[in-house]
PDB file of C-alpha atoms in Angstrom:
ATOM      1  CA  MET H   1    -149.127  30.615 -50.416  1.00  0.00           C
ATOM      2  CA  GLN H   2    -145.611  30.348 -48.965  1.00  0.00           C
ATOM      3  CA  SER H   3    -144.153  29.009 -52.222  1.00  0.00           C
ATOM      4  CA  LEU H   4    -145.391  31.972 -54.164  1.00  0.00           C
ATOM      5  CA  GLU H   5    -143.922  34.376 -51.629  1.00  0.00           C
ATOM      6  CA  VAL H   6    -140.492  32.693 -51.970  1.00  0.00           C
ATOM      7  CA  ILE H   7    -140.766  32.924 -55.804  1.00  0.00           C
ATOM      8  CA  LYS H   8    -141.747  36.591 -55.571  1.00  0.00           C
ATOM      9  CA  GLU H   9    -138.732  37.346 -53.336  1.00  0.00           C
ATOM     10  CA  SER H  10    -136.396  35.579 -55.711  1.00  0.00           C
ATOM     11  CA  PHE H  11    -138.006  37.311 -58.710  1.00  0.00           C
ATOM     12  CA  GLU H  12    -137.333  40.723 -57.208  1.00  0.00           C
ATOM     13  CA  ASN H  13    -133.716  39.879 -56.370  1.00  0.00           C
ATOM     14  CA  GLU H  14    -131.365  41.632 -58.869  1.00  0.00           C
ATOM     15  CA  ARG H  15    -128.790  38.854 -58.469  1.00  0.00           C
ATOM     16  CA  VAL H  16    -131.167  36.275 -59.950  1.00  0.00           C
ATOM     17  CA  HIS H  17    -130.498  36.037 -63.644  1.00  0.00           C
ATOM     18  CA  PRO H  18    -133.210  36.377 -66.329  1.00  0.00           C
ATOM     19  CA  GLY H  19    -133.187  32.671 -67.276  1.00  0.00           C
ATOM     20  CA  ARG H  20    -133.905  31.647 -63.709  1.00  0.00           C
ATOM     21  CA  LYS H  21    -136.482  34.371 -63.320  1.00  0.00           C
ATOM     22  CA  TYR H  22    -138.285  33.014 -66.324  1.00  0.00           C
ATOM     23  CA  SER H  23    -138.334  29.560 -64.843  1.00  0.00           C
ATOM     24  CA  LEU H  24    -139.728  30.985 -61.639  1.00  0.00           C
ATOM     25  CA  TRP H  25    -142.323  32.924 -63.567  1.00  0.00           C
ATOM     26  CA  VAL H  26    -143.521  29.806 -65.376  1.00  0.00           C
ATOM     27  CA  ARG H  27    -143.652  27.916 -62.097  1.00  0.00           C
ATOM     28  CA  ALA H  28    -145.694  30.732 -60.484  1.00  0.00           C
ATOM     29  CA  GLN H  29    -148.253  30.600 -63.350  1.00  0.00           C
ATOM     30  CA  LYS H  30    -148.751  26.870 -62.782  1.00  0.00           C
ATOM     31  CA  ILE H  31    -149.156  27.322 -59.056  1.00  0.00           C
ATOM     32  CA  CYS H  32    -151.673  30.133 -59.544  1.00  0.00           C
ATOM     33  CA  LYS H  33    -153.788  28.022 -61.883  1.00  0.00           C
ATOM     34  CA  THR H  34    -154.271  25.482 -59.166  1.00  0.00           C
ATOM     35  CA  SER H  35    -154.677  27.953 -56.296  1.00  0.00           C
ATOM     36  CA  SER H  36    -157.881  29.495 -55.157  1.00  0.00           C
ATOM     37  CA  SER H  37    -156.709  33.023 -55.785  1.00  0.00           C
ATOM     38  CA  GLY H  38    -156.107  32.603 -59.442  1.00  0.00           C
ATOM     39  CA  MET H  39    -153.732  35.539 -59.388  1.00  0.00           C
ATOM     40  CA  SER H  40    -150.020  35.748 -60.050  1.00  0.00           C
ATOM     41  CA  PRO H  41    -147.849  37.749 -57.658  1.00  0.00           C
ATOM     42  CA  LEU H  42    -145.359  38.392 -60.514  1.00  0.00           C
ATOM     43  CA  PRO H  43    -145.481  40.934 -63.357  1.00  0.00           C
ATOM     44  CA  ASP H  44    -145.808  39.617 -66.896  1.00  0.00           C
ATOM     45  CA  MET H  45    -142.549  38.749 -68.672  1.00  0.00           C
ATOM     46  CA  VAL H  46    -142.212  39.951 -72.219  1.00  0.00           C
ATOM     47  CA  ILE H  47    -141.349  37.084 -74.516  1.00  0.00           C
ATOM     48  CA  HIS H  48    -141.038  38.261 -78.086  1.00  0.00           C
ATOM     49  CA  PRO H  49    -142.791  35.856 -80.412  1.00  0.00           C
ATOM     50  CA  TYR H  50    -140.580  33.717 -82.598  1.00  0.00           C
ATOM     51  CA  TYR H  51    -141.551  31.565 -85.543  1.00  0.00           C
ATOM     52  CA  GLU H  52    -141.937  27.796 -85.308  1.00  0.00           C
ATOM     53  CA  LYS H  53    -141.804  25.412 -88.209  1.00  0.00           C
ATOM     54  CA  GLU H  54    -141.950  21.641 -88.698  1.00  0.00           C
ATOM     55  CA  ILE H  55    -139.979  19.439 -91.040  1.00  0.00           C
ATOM     56  CA  LEU H  56    -140.299  15.702 -91.546  1.00  0.00           C
ATOM     57  CA  GLY H  57    -137.646  13.077 -91.136  1.00  0.00           C
ATOM     58  CA  ARG H  58    -137.540   9.357 -91.643  1.00  0.00           C
ATOM     59  CA  THR H  59    -136.107   6.884 -89.126  1.00  0.00           C
ATOM     60  CA  HIS H  60    -134.339   3.644 -90.041  1.00  0.00           C
ATOM     61  CA  PRO H  61    -136.891   1.305 -91.537  1.00  0.00           C
ATOM     62  CA  HIS H  62    -135.287  -1.871 -90.153  1.00  0.00           C
ATOM     63  CA  LYS H  63    -133.953  -0.812 -86.757  1.00  0.00           C
ATOM     64  CA  GLN H  64    -135.728   0.072 -83.553  1.00  0.00           C
ATOM     65  CA  GLN H  65    -134.213   2.882 -81.548  1.00  0.00           C
ATOM     66  CA  GLU H  66    -134.925   4.146 -78.036  1.00  0.00           C
ATOM     67  CA  SER H  67    -135.489   7.718 -79.228  1.00  0.00           C
ATOM     68  CA  ASN H  68    -135.968   9.545 -82.493  1.00  0.00           C
ATOM     69  CA  ALA H  69    -132.588  11.281 -82.263  1.00  0.00           C
ATOM     70  CA  LEU H  70    -131.312   9.697 -85.506  1.00  0.00           C
ATOM     71  CA  PHE H  71    -132.794  10.078 -88.932  1.00  0.00           C
ATOM     72  CA  VAL H  72    -132.033   8.882 -92.423  1.00  0.00           C
ATOM     73  CA  ASN H  73    -130.131  11.431 -94.489  1.00  0.00           C
ATOM     74  CA  PRO H  74    -132.515  12.201 -97.354  1.00  0.00           C
ATOM     75  CA  TYR H  75    -129.734  13.818 -99.387  1.00  0.00           C
ATOM     76  CA  ASN H  76    -127.421  10.802 -99.283  1.00  0.00           C
ATOM     77  CA  SER H  77    -126.300  10.072-102.841  1.00  0.00           C
ATOM     78  CA  ASP H  78    -125.803   6.368-102.151  1.00  0.00           C
ATOM     79  CA  SER H  79    -129.278   4.905-102.550  1.00  0.00           C
ATOM     80  CA  GLN H  80    -128.078   1.457-101.418  1.00  0.00           C
ATOM     81  CA  SER H  81    -127.256   2.432 -97.843  1.00  0.00           C
ATOM     82  CA  TYR H  82    -128.774   4.392 -94.988  1.00  0.00           C
ATOM     83  CA  GLU H  83    -126.706   7.228 -93.573  1.00  0.00           C
ATOM     84  CA  MET H  84    -128.017   8.067 -90.095  1.00  0.00           C
ATOM     85  CA  ILE H  85    -127.675  11.675 -88.903  1.00  0.00           C
ATOM     86  CA  ARG H  86    -128.651  13.598 -85.834  1.00  0.00           C
ATOM     87  CA  VAL H  87    -131.714  15.818 -85.792  1.00  0.00           C
ATOM     88  CA  GLU H  88    -129.607  18.977 -85.931  1.00  0.00           C
ATOM     89  CA  GLN H  89    -127.764  17.757 -89.036  1.00  0.00           C
ATOM     90  CA  LEU H  90    -131.030  16.961 -90.731  1.00  0.00           C
ATOM     91  CA  ALA H  91    -132.315  20.479 -90.016  1.00  0.00           C
ATOM     92  CA  LEU H  92    -129.078  22.013 -91.206  1.00  0.00           C
ATOM     93  CA  LEU H  93    -129.229  20.118 -94.496  1.00  0.00           C
ATOM     94  CA  HIS H  94    -132.855  21.253 -94.913  1.00  0.00           C
ATOM     95  CA  TYR H  95    -132.014  24.901 -94.507  1.00  0.00           C
ATOM     96  CA  LYS H  96    -129.074  24.751 -96.884  1.00  0.00           C
ATOM     97  CA  THR H  97    -130.633  22.675 -99.652  1.00  0.00           C
ATOM     98  CA  GLN H  98    -134.269  23.758 -99.405  1.00  0.00           C
ATOM     99  CA  GLU H  99    -134.087  27.317 -98.175  1.00  0.00           C
ATOM    100  CA  GLY H 100    -130.958  28.614 -99.897  1.00  0.00           C
ATOM    101  CA  TRP H 101    -128.677  29.438 -96.986  1.00  0.00           C
ATOM    102  CA  THR H 102    -125.125  29.384 -98.365  1.00  0.00           C
ATOM    103  CA  HIS H 103    -123.446  28.672 -94.989  1.00  0.00           C
ATOM    104  CA  GLY H 104    -124.409  27.048 -91.759  1.00  0.00           C
ATOM    105  CA  VAL H 105    -122.948  25.400 -88.673  1.00  0.00           C
ATOM    106  CA  HIS H 106    -124.386  23.355 -85.840  1.00  0.00           C
ATOM    107  CA  ALA H 107    -122.418  24.902 -83.063  1.00  0.00           C
ATOM    108  CA  GLU H 108    -124.886  26.228 -80.395  1.00  0.00           C
ATOM    109  CA  GLY H 109    -122.876  29.031 -78.721  1.00  0.00           C
ATOM    110  CA  SER H 110    -119.488  28.187 -80.300  1.00  0.00           C
ATOM    111  CA  ALA H 111    -119.971  30.323 -83.401  1.00  0.00           C
ATOM    112  CA  PHE H 112    -120.753  33.345 -81.273  1.00  0.00           C
ATOM    113  CA  SER H 113    -118.013  32.732 -78.738  1.00  0.00           C
ATOM    114  CA  THR H 114    -115.405  32.229 -81.534  1.00  0.00           C
ATOM    115  CA  LEU H 115    -116.273  35.591 -83.116  1.00  0.00           C
ATOM    116  CA  PHE H 116    -116.348  37.167 -79.658  1.00  0.00           C
ATOM    117  CA  SER H 117    -112.828  35.930 -78.927  1.00  0.00           C
ATOM    118  CA  LEU H 118    -111.498  37.183 -82.235  1.00  0.00           C
ATOM    119  CA  LEU H 119    -112.942  40.644 -81.643  1.00  0.00           C
ATOM    120  CA  PHE H 120    -111.949  40.857 -77.974  1.00  0.00           C
ATOM    121  CA  TRP H 121    -108.757  38.794 -77.818  1.00  0.00           C
ATOM    122  CA  ASP H 122    -106.480  41.623 -76.503  1.00  0.00           C
ATOM    123  CA  ILE H 123    -109.045  42.406 -73.819  1.00  0.00           C
ATOM    124  CA  ILE H 124    -109.560  38.812 -72.763  1.00  0.00           C
ATOM    125  CA  PHE H 125    -105.861  38.264 -72.426  1.00  0.00           C
ATOM    126  CA  PHE H 126    -105.069  41.709 -71.009  1.00  0.00           C
ATOM    127  CA  GLU H 127    -102.180  41.049 -68.624  1.00  0.00           C
ATOM    128  CA  ASP H 128    -102.491  44.181 -66.503  1.00  0.00           C
ATOM    129  CA  VAL H 129    -105.477  42.810 -64.495  1.00  0.00           C
ATOM    130  CA  PRO H 130    -103.960  41.370 -61.356  1.00  0.00           C
ATOM    131  CA  ASP H 131    -104.253  37.686 -60.266  1.00  0.00           C
ATOM    132  CA  VAL H 132    -106.227  36.372 -63.293  1.00  0.00           C
ATOM    133  CA  PHE H 133    -103.290  34.604 -64.945  1.00  0.00           C
ATOM    134  CA  ARG H 134    -101.380  32.358 -62.589  1.00  0.00           C
ATOM    135  CA  SER H 135    -100.245  29.692 -65.031  1.00  0.00           C
ATOM    136  CA  LYS H 136     -98.856  29.819 -68.538  1.00  0.00           C
ATOM    137  CA  TYR H 137    -101.203  26.949 -69.343  1.00  0.00           C
ATOM    138  CA  GLN H 138    -104.375  28.917 -68.733  1.00  0.00           C
ATOM    139  CA  ASN H 139    -106.635  29.400 -71.782  1.00  0.00           C
ATOM    140  CA  LEU H 140    -108.811  32.059 -70.143  1.00  0.00           C
ATOM    141  CA  PRO H 141    -108.422  34.494 -67.277  1.00  0.00           C
ATOM    142  CA  LEU H 142    -109.620  33.248 -63.848  1.00  0.00           C
ATOM    143  CA  ASP H 143    -112.392  35.820 -63.694  1.00  0.00           C
ATOM    144  CA  PHE H 144    -113.779  35.145 -67.165  1.00  0.00           C
ATOM    145  CA  ASN H 145    -117.022  33.644 -65.935  1.00  0.00           C
ATOM    146  CA  LEU H 146    -117.544  36.216 -63.192  1.00  0.00           C
ATOM    147  CA  ALA H 147    -119.096  39.648 -63.168  1.00  0.00           C
ATOM    148  CA  GLN H 148    -115.689  41.013 -62.272  1.00  0.00           C
ATOM    149  CA  PHE H 149    -114.475  40.284 -65.782  1.00  0.00           C
ATOM    150  CA  TYR H 150    -116.405  43.216 -67.038  1.00  0.00           C
ATOM    151  CA  THR H 151    -115.883  45.598 -64.087  1.00  0.00           C
ATOM    152  CA  ALA H 152    -112.093  45.006 -64.204  1.00  0.00           C
ATOM    153  CA  ARG H 153    -111.949  45.949 -67.895  1.00  0.00           C
ATOM    154  CA  LYS H 154    -114.934  48.218 -68.157  1.00  0.00           C
ATOM    155  CA  ASP H 155    -113.353  51.066 -70.113  1.00  0.00           C
ATOM    156  CA  SER H 156    -111.740  48.792 -72.716  1.00  0.00           C
ATOM    157  CA  ILE H 157    -114.860  46.691 -73.172  1.00  0.00           C
ATOM    158  CA  ASP H 158    -117.186  49.690 -73.454  1.00  0.00           C
ATOM    159  CA  LYS H 159    -114.905  51.292 -75.997  1.00  0.00           C
ATOM    160  CA  ARG H 160    -114.843  48.091 -78.107  1.00  0.00           C
ATOM    161  CA  LEU H 161    -118.613  47.721 -77.863  1.00  0.00           C
ATOM    162  CA  SER H 162    -119.122  51.277 -78.938  1.00  0.00           C
ATOM    163  CA  TRP H 163    -116.866  50.780 -81.951  1.00  0.00           C
ATOM    164  CA  LEU H 164    -118.808  47.730 -83.022  1.00  0.00           C
ATOM    165  CA  ARG H 165    -122.136  49.515 -82.696  1.00  0.00           C
ATOM    166  CA  LYS H 166    -121.060  52.685 -84.541  1.00  0.00           C
ATOM    167  CA  CYS H 167    -118.883  51.067 -87.239  1.00  0.00           C
ATOM    168  CA  LYS H 168    -120.401  51.940 -90.573  1.00  0.00           C
ATOM    169  CA  GLU H 169    -118.071  49.791 -92.653  1.00  0.00           C
ATOM    170  CA  LEU H 170    -118.528  46.083 -91.806  1.00  0.00           C
ATOM    171  CA  GLN H 171    -115.380  45.377 -93.810  1.00  0.00           C
ATOM    172  CA  ASP H 172    -113.487  47.018 -90.951  1.00  0.00           C
ATOM    173  CA  ILE H 173    -114.862  44.513 -88.426  1.00  0.00           C
ATOM    174  CA  ALA H 174    -114.196  41.651 -90.846  1.00  0.00           C
ATOM    175  CA  ALA H 175    -110.684  42.941 -91.305  1.00  0.00           C
ATOM    176  CA  GLN H 176    -110.096  42.875 -87.525  1.00  0.00           C
ATOM    177  CA  VAL H 177    -111.314  39.251 -87.424  1.00  0.00           C
ATOM    178  CA  GLU H 178    -108.838  38.390 -90.200  1.00  0.00           C
ATOM    179  CA  VAL H 179    -105.907  40.131 -88.424  1.00  0.00           C
ATOM    180  CA  ASN H 180    -106.533  38.352 -85.145  1.00  0.00           C
ATOM    181  CA  TRP H 181    -107.187  35.020 -86.926  1.00  0.00           C
ATOM    182  CA  LYS H 182    -103.738  35.181 -88.574  1.00  0.00           C
ATOM    183  CA  GLN H 183    -102.008  36.413 -85.419  1.00  0.00           C
ATOM    184  CA  TYR H 184    -103.523  33.941 -82.970  1.00  0.00           C
ATOM    185  CA  GLN H 185    -104.605  30.972 -85.038  1.00  0.00           C
ATOM    186  CA  ASN H 186    -104.386  27.661 -83.173  1.00  0.00           C
ATOM    187  CA  GLN H 187    -103.431  29.346 -79.903  1.00  0.00           C
ATOM    188  CA  GLN H 188    -105.324  27.964 -76.951  1.00  0.00           C
ATOM    189  CA  CYS H 189    -108.402  29.914 -75.941  1.00  0.00           C
ATOM    190  CA  GLY H 190    -111.217  28.269 -74.009  1.00  0.00           C
ATOM    191  CA  ILE H 191    -113.957  29.836 -76.114  1.00  0.00           C
ATOM    192  CA  THR H 192    -112.404  29.648 -79.630  1.00  0.00           C
ATOM    193  CA  SER H 193    -113.203  26.793 -82.003  1.00  0.00           C
ATOM    194  CA  TRP H 194    -110.610  27.092 -84.750  1.00  0.00           C
ATOM    195  CA  SER H 195    -111.934  24.068 -86.647  1.00  0.00           C
ATOM    196  CA  LEU H 196    -115.573  25.307 -86.689  1.00  0.00           C
ATOM    197  CA  MET H 197    -115.049  27.559 -89.684  1.00  0.00           C
ATOM    198  CA  THR H 198    -112.391  29.053 -91.900  1.00  0.00           C
ATOM    199  CA  ALA H 199    -111.154  32.646 -91.620  1.00  0.00           C
ATOM    200  CA  GLU H 200    -113.129  33.555 -94.726  1.00  0.00           C
ATOM    201  CA  GLU H 201    -116.274  32.010 -93.272  1.00  0.00           C
ATOM    202  CA  ALA H 202    -115.761  33.915 -90.003  1.00  0.00           C
ATOM    203  CA  LYS H 203    -115.408  37.149 -91.974  1.00  0.00           C
ATOM    204  CA  SER H 204    -118.526  36.482 -94.033  1.00  0.00           C
ATOM    205  CA  LEU H 205    -120.539  35.690 -90.887  1.00  0.00           C
ATOM    206  CA  VAL H 206    -119.433  38.971 -89.309  1.00  0.00           C
ATOM    207  CA  MET H 207    -120.609  40.748 -92.469  1.00  0.00           C
ATOM    208  CA  CYS H 208    -123.987  39.062 -92.283  1.00  0.00           C
ATOM    209  CA  MET H 209    -124.507  39.604 -88.542  1.00  0.00           C
ATOM    210  CA  GLY H 210    -123.488  43.287 -88.381  1.00  0.00           C
ATOM    211  CA  GLY H 211    -121.805  45.287 -85.691  1.00  0.00           C
ATOM    212  CA  LYS H 212    -124.864  45.956 -83.505  1.00  0.00           C
ATOM    213  CA  LEU H 213    -125.779  42.348 -83.158  1.00  0.00           C
ATOM    214  CA  LEU H 214    -122.170  41.348 -82.453  1.00  0.00           C
ATOM    215  CA  ALA H 215    -121.966  44.055 -79.803  1.00  0.00           C
ATOM    216  CA  ASN H 216    -125.232  43.022 -78.131  1.00  0.00           C
ATOM    217  CA  ILE H 217    -124.062  39.398 -77.829  1.00  0.00           C
ATOM    218  CA  ALA H 218    -120.580  40.379 -76.803  1.00  0.00           C
ATOM    219  CA  GLU H 219    -121.887  42.637 -74.012  1.00  0.00           C
ATOM    220  CA  LEU H 220    -123.762  39.788 -72.420  1.00  0.00           C
ATOM    221  CA  PHE H 221    -120.743  37.486 -72.674  1.00  0.00           C
ATOM    222  CA  CYS H 222    -118.564  40.146 -71.024  1.00  0.00           C
ATOM    223  CA  LYS H 223    -120.972  40.754 -68.165  1.00  0.00           C
ATOM    224  CA  ASN H 224    -121.764  37.170 -67.330  1.00  0.00           C
ATOM    225  CA  ASN H 225    -120.584  34.524 -69.809  1.00  0.00           C
ATOM    226  CA  SER H 226    -121.352  31.570 -67.523  1.00  0.00           C
ATOM    227  CA  HIS H 227    -125.042  32.488 -67.641  1.00  0.00           C
ATOM    228  CA  TYR H 228    -125.558  33.916 -71.093  1.00  0.00           C
ATOM    229  CA  HIS H 229    -123.526  31.330 -72.973  1.00  0.00           C
ATOM    230  CA  GLY H 230    -126.144  28.689 -72.286  1.00  0.00           C
ATOM    231  CA  GLY H 231    -129.279  28.380 -74.388  1.00  0.00           C
ATOM    232  CA  LEU H 232    -127.922  29.792 -77.639  1.00  0.00           C
ATOM    233  CA  PRO H 233    -129.565  28.321 -80.761  1.00  0.00           C
ATOM    234  CA  ASP H 234    -128.241  25.114 -82.293  1.00  0.00           C
ATOM    235  CA  LEU H 235    -127.814  26.372 -85.868  1.00  0.00           C
ATOM    236  CA  THR H 236    -126.193  29.570 -87.126  1.00  0.00           C
ATOM    237  CA  LEU H 237    -127.080  30.169 -90.798  1.00  0.00           C
ATOM    238  CA  TRP H 238    -125.929  32.931 -93.102  1.00  0.00           C
ATOM    239  CA  ASN H 239    -126.215  33.871 -96.750  1.00  0.00           C
ATOM    240  CA  VAL H 240    -123.321  35.676 -98.363  1.00  0.00           C
ATOM    241  CA  ASN H 241    -125.415  36.746-101.340  1.00  0.00           C
ATOM    242  CA  SER H 242    -128.153  38.506 -99.411  1.00  0.00           C
ATOM    243  CA  PHE H 243    -126.060  39.278 -96.241  1.00  0.00           C
ATOM    244  CA  ASN H 244    -128.710  37.730 -93.987  1.00  0.00           C
ATOM    245  CA  CYS H 245    -128.419  35.446 -91.015  1.00  0.00           C
ATOM    246  CA  LYS H 246    -130.782  33.189 -89.068  1.00  0.00           C
ATOM    247  CA  PHE H 247    -130.575  31.382 -85.769  1.00  0.00           C
ATOM    248  CA  VAL H 248    -132.466  28.154 -85.256  1.00  0.00           C
ATOM    249  CA  GLU H 249    -133.166  25.950 -82.176  1.00  0.00           C
ATOM    250  CA  VAL H 250    -133.751  22.386 -83.380  1.00  0.00           C
ATOM    251  CA  LYS H 251    -136.048  20.094 -81.440  1.00  0.00           C
ATOM    252  CA  GLY H 252    -136.702  16.396 -82.020  1.00  0.00           C
ATOM    253  CA  PRO H 253    -140.041  14.655 -81.398  1.00  0.00           C
ATOM    254  CA  LYS H 254    -139.557  14.368 -77.627  1.00  0.00           C
ATOM    255  CA  ASP H 255    -137.661  17.629 -77.006  1.00  0.00           C
ATOM    256  CA  SER H 256    -138.883  20.865 -75.452  1.00  0.00           C
ATOM    257  CA  LEU H 257    -137.429  24.311 -75.000  1.00  0.00           C
ATOM    258  CA  SER H 258    -135.537  25.277 -71.896  1.00  0.00           C
ATOM    259  CA  SER H 259    -135.980  28.597 -70.224  1.00  0.00           C
ATOM    260  CA  LYS H 260    -132.575  29.856 -71.459  1.00  0.00           C
ATOM    261  CA  GLN H 261    -133.377  28.765 -75.022  1.00  0.00           C
ATOM    262  CA  THR H 262    -136.725  30.554 -74.914  1.00  0.00           C
ATOM    263  CA  LEU H 263    -135.141  33.762 -73.657  1.00  0.00           C
ATOM    264  CA  TRP H 264    -132.364  33.689 -76.310  1.00  0.00           C
ATOM    265  CA  LEU H 265    -134.929  33.268 -79.130  1.00  0.00           C
ATOM    266  CA  SER H 266    -136.911  36.179 -77.656  1.00  0.00           C
ATOM    267  CA  ARG H 267    -133.790  38.266 -77.245  1.00  0.00           C
ATOM    268  CA  LEU H 268    -132.658  37.708 -80.867  1.00  0.00           C
ATOM    269  CA  VAL H 269    -136.147  38.576 -82.204  1.00  0.00           C
ATOM    270  CA  GLN H 270    -136.087  41.775 -80.075  1.00  0.00           C
ATOM    271  CA  TRP H 271    -132.830  42.728 -81.709  1.00  0.00           C
ATOM    272  CA  GLY H 272    -134.334  42.337 -85.122  1.00  0.00           C
ATOM    273  CA  CYS H 273    -132.925  38.908 -86.022  1.00  0.00           C
ATOM    274  CA  GLN H 274    -134.492  35.963 -87.763  1.00  0.00           C
ATOM    275  CA  ALA H 275    -134.823  33.353 -84.993  1.00  0.00           C
ATOM    276  CA  GLU H 276    -137.037  30.256 -84.942  1.00  0.00           C
ATOM    277  CA  VAL H 277    -137.641  26.820 -83.636  1.00  0.00           C
ATOM    278  CA  CYS H 278    -137.510  23.916 -86.098  1.00  0.00           C
ATOM    279  CA  ARG H 279    -139.340  20.860 -84.849  1.00  0.00           C
ATOM    280  CA  VAL H 280    -138.464  17.619 -86.610  1.00  0.00           C
ATOM    281  CA  LYS H 281    -141.308  15.127 -86.790  1.00  0.00           C
ATOM    282  CA  VAL H 282    -141.176  11.512 -87.814  1.00  0.00           C
ATOM    283  CA  LYS H 283    -142.779  10.644 -91.168  1.00  0.00           C
TER     284      LYS H 283
END
């Protein structure tokens, strides 16, 4: 079939990114199921299995809503009123109150990108790369979302990644986060969310994630931020007592995983992380 040939050509093209290849692969499987050949022209893609769980939520008893995006907060101390919260907030409360996670944020990729900026600030704003800063109002270099961002700073980036992966004292990484936080706090950077967490929380998250995981994520951001920033899990959870972390993609009753979300969950599991899907069902 001509459509399968087009998909195969795209799948073999090195310039097509993994998320789009996965979408093509899924499409090819559907086509092959309905074709007479019953064979796929594409090799199998390895998707590392991630855990899925369900939690229950209650919608407003007296109001109809078009979707199940809002749920009653079961932990609201005021029994005379209904506090309506989004599905991600409900899941975050569940993990913190029922599963013992000491810290957590609903930030999708913002938690990762904030830590990335704090660890690579000097490289991101390296002024010796020509033609990437043309205005004093820029909050990122012009090539930040291009492959050239990495190639133009390859030596510096590789050296920083190597330091993260080989660093035996996580306190050293946390100390670097603290130094940059104090030096650059509230300066404009397009990937830094200063209000997302405190400096102490950022340091504790670094301690729970570890240098290798930080380096793995940072490497993808450096090589193609525009592609890899999408699809990161909704919740970032960490426990300062056990030095563990978990990443959770939250889905409401009518939601489904995107290709990029599937690949990020698979990638995190491959790296040895706790990563899962939390599906919120209506009681």
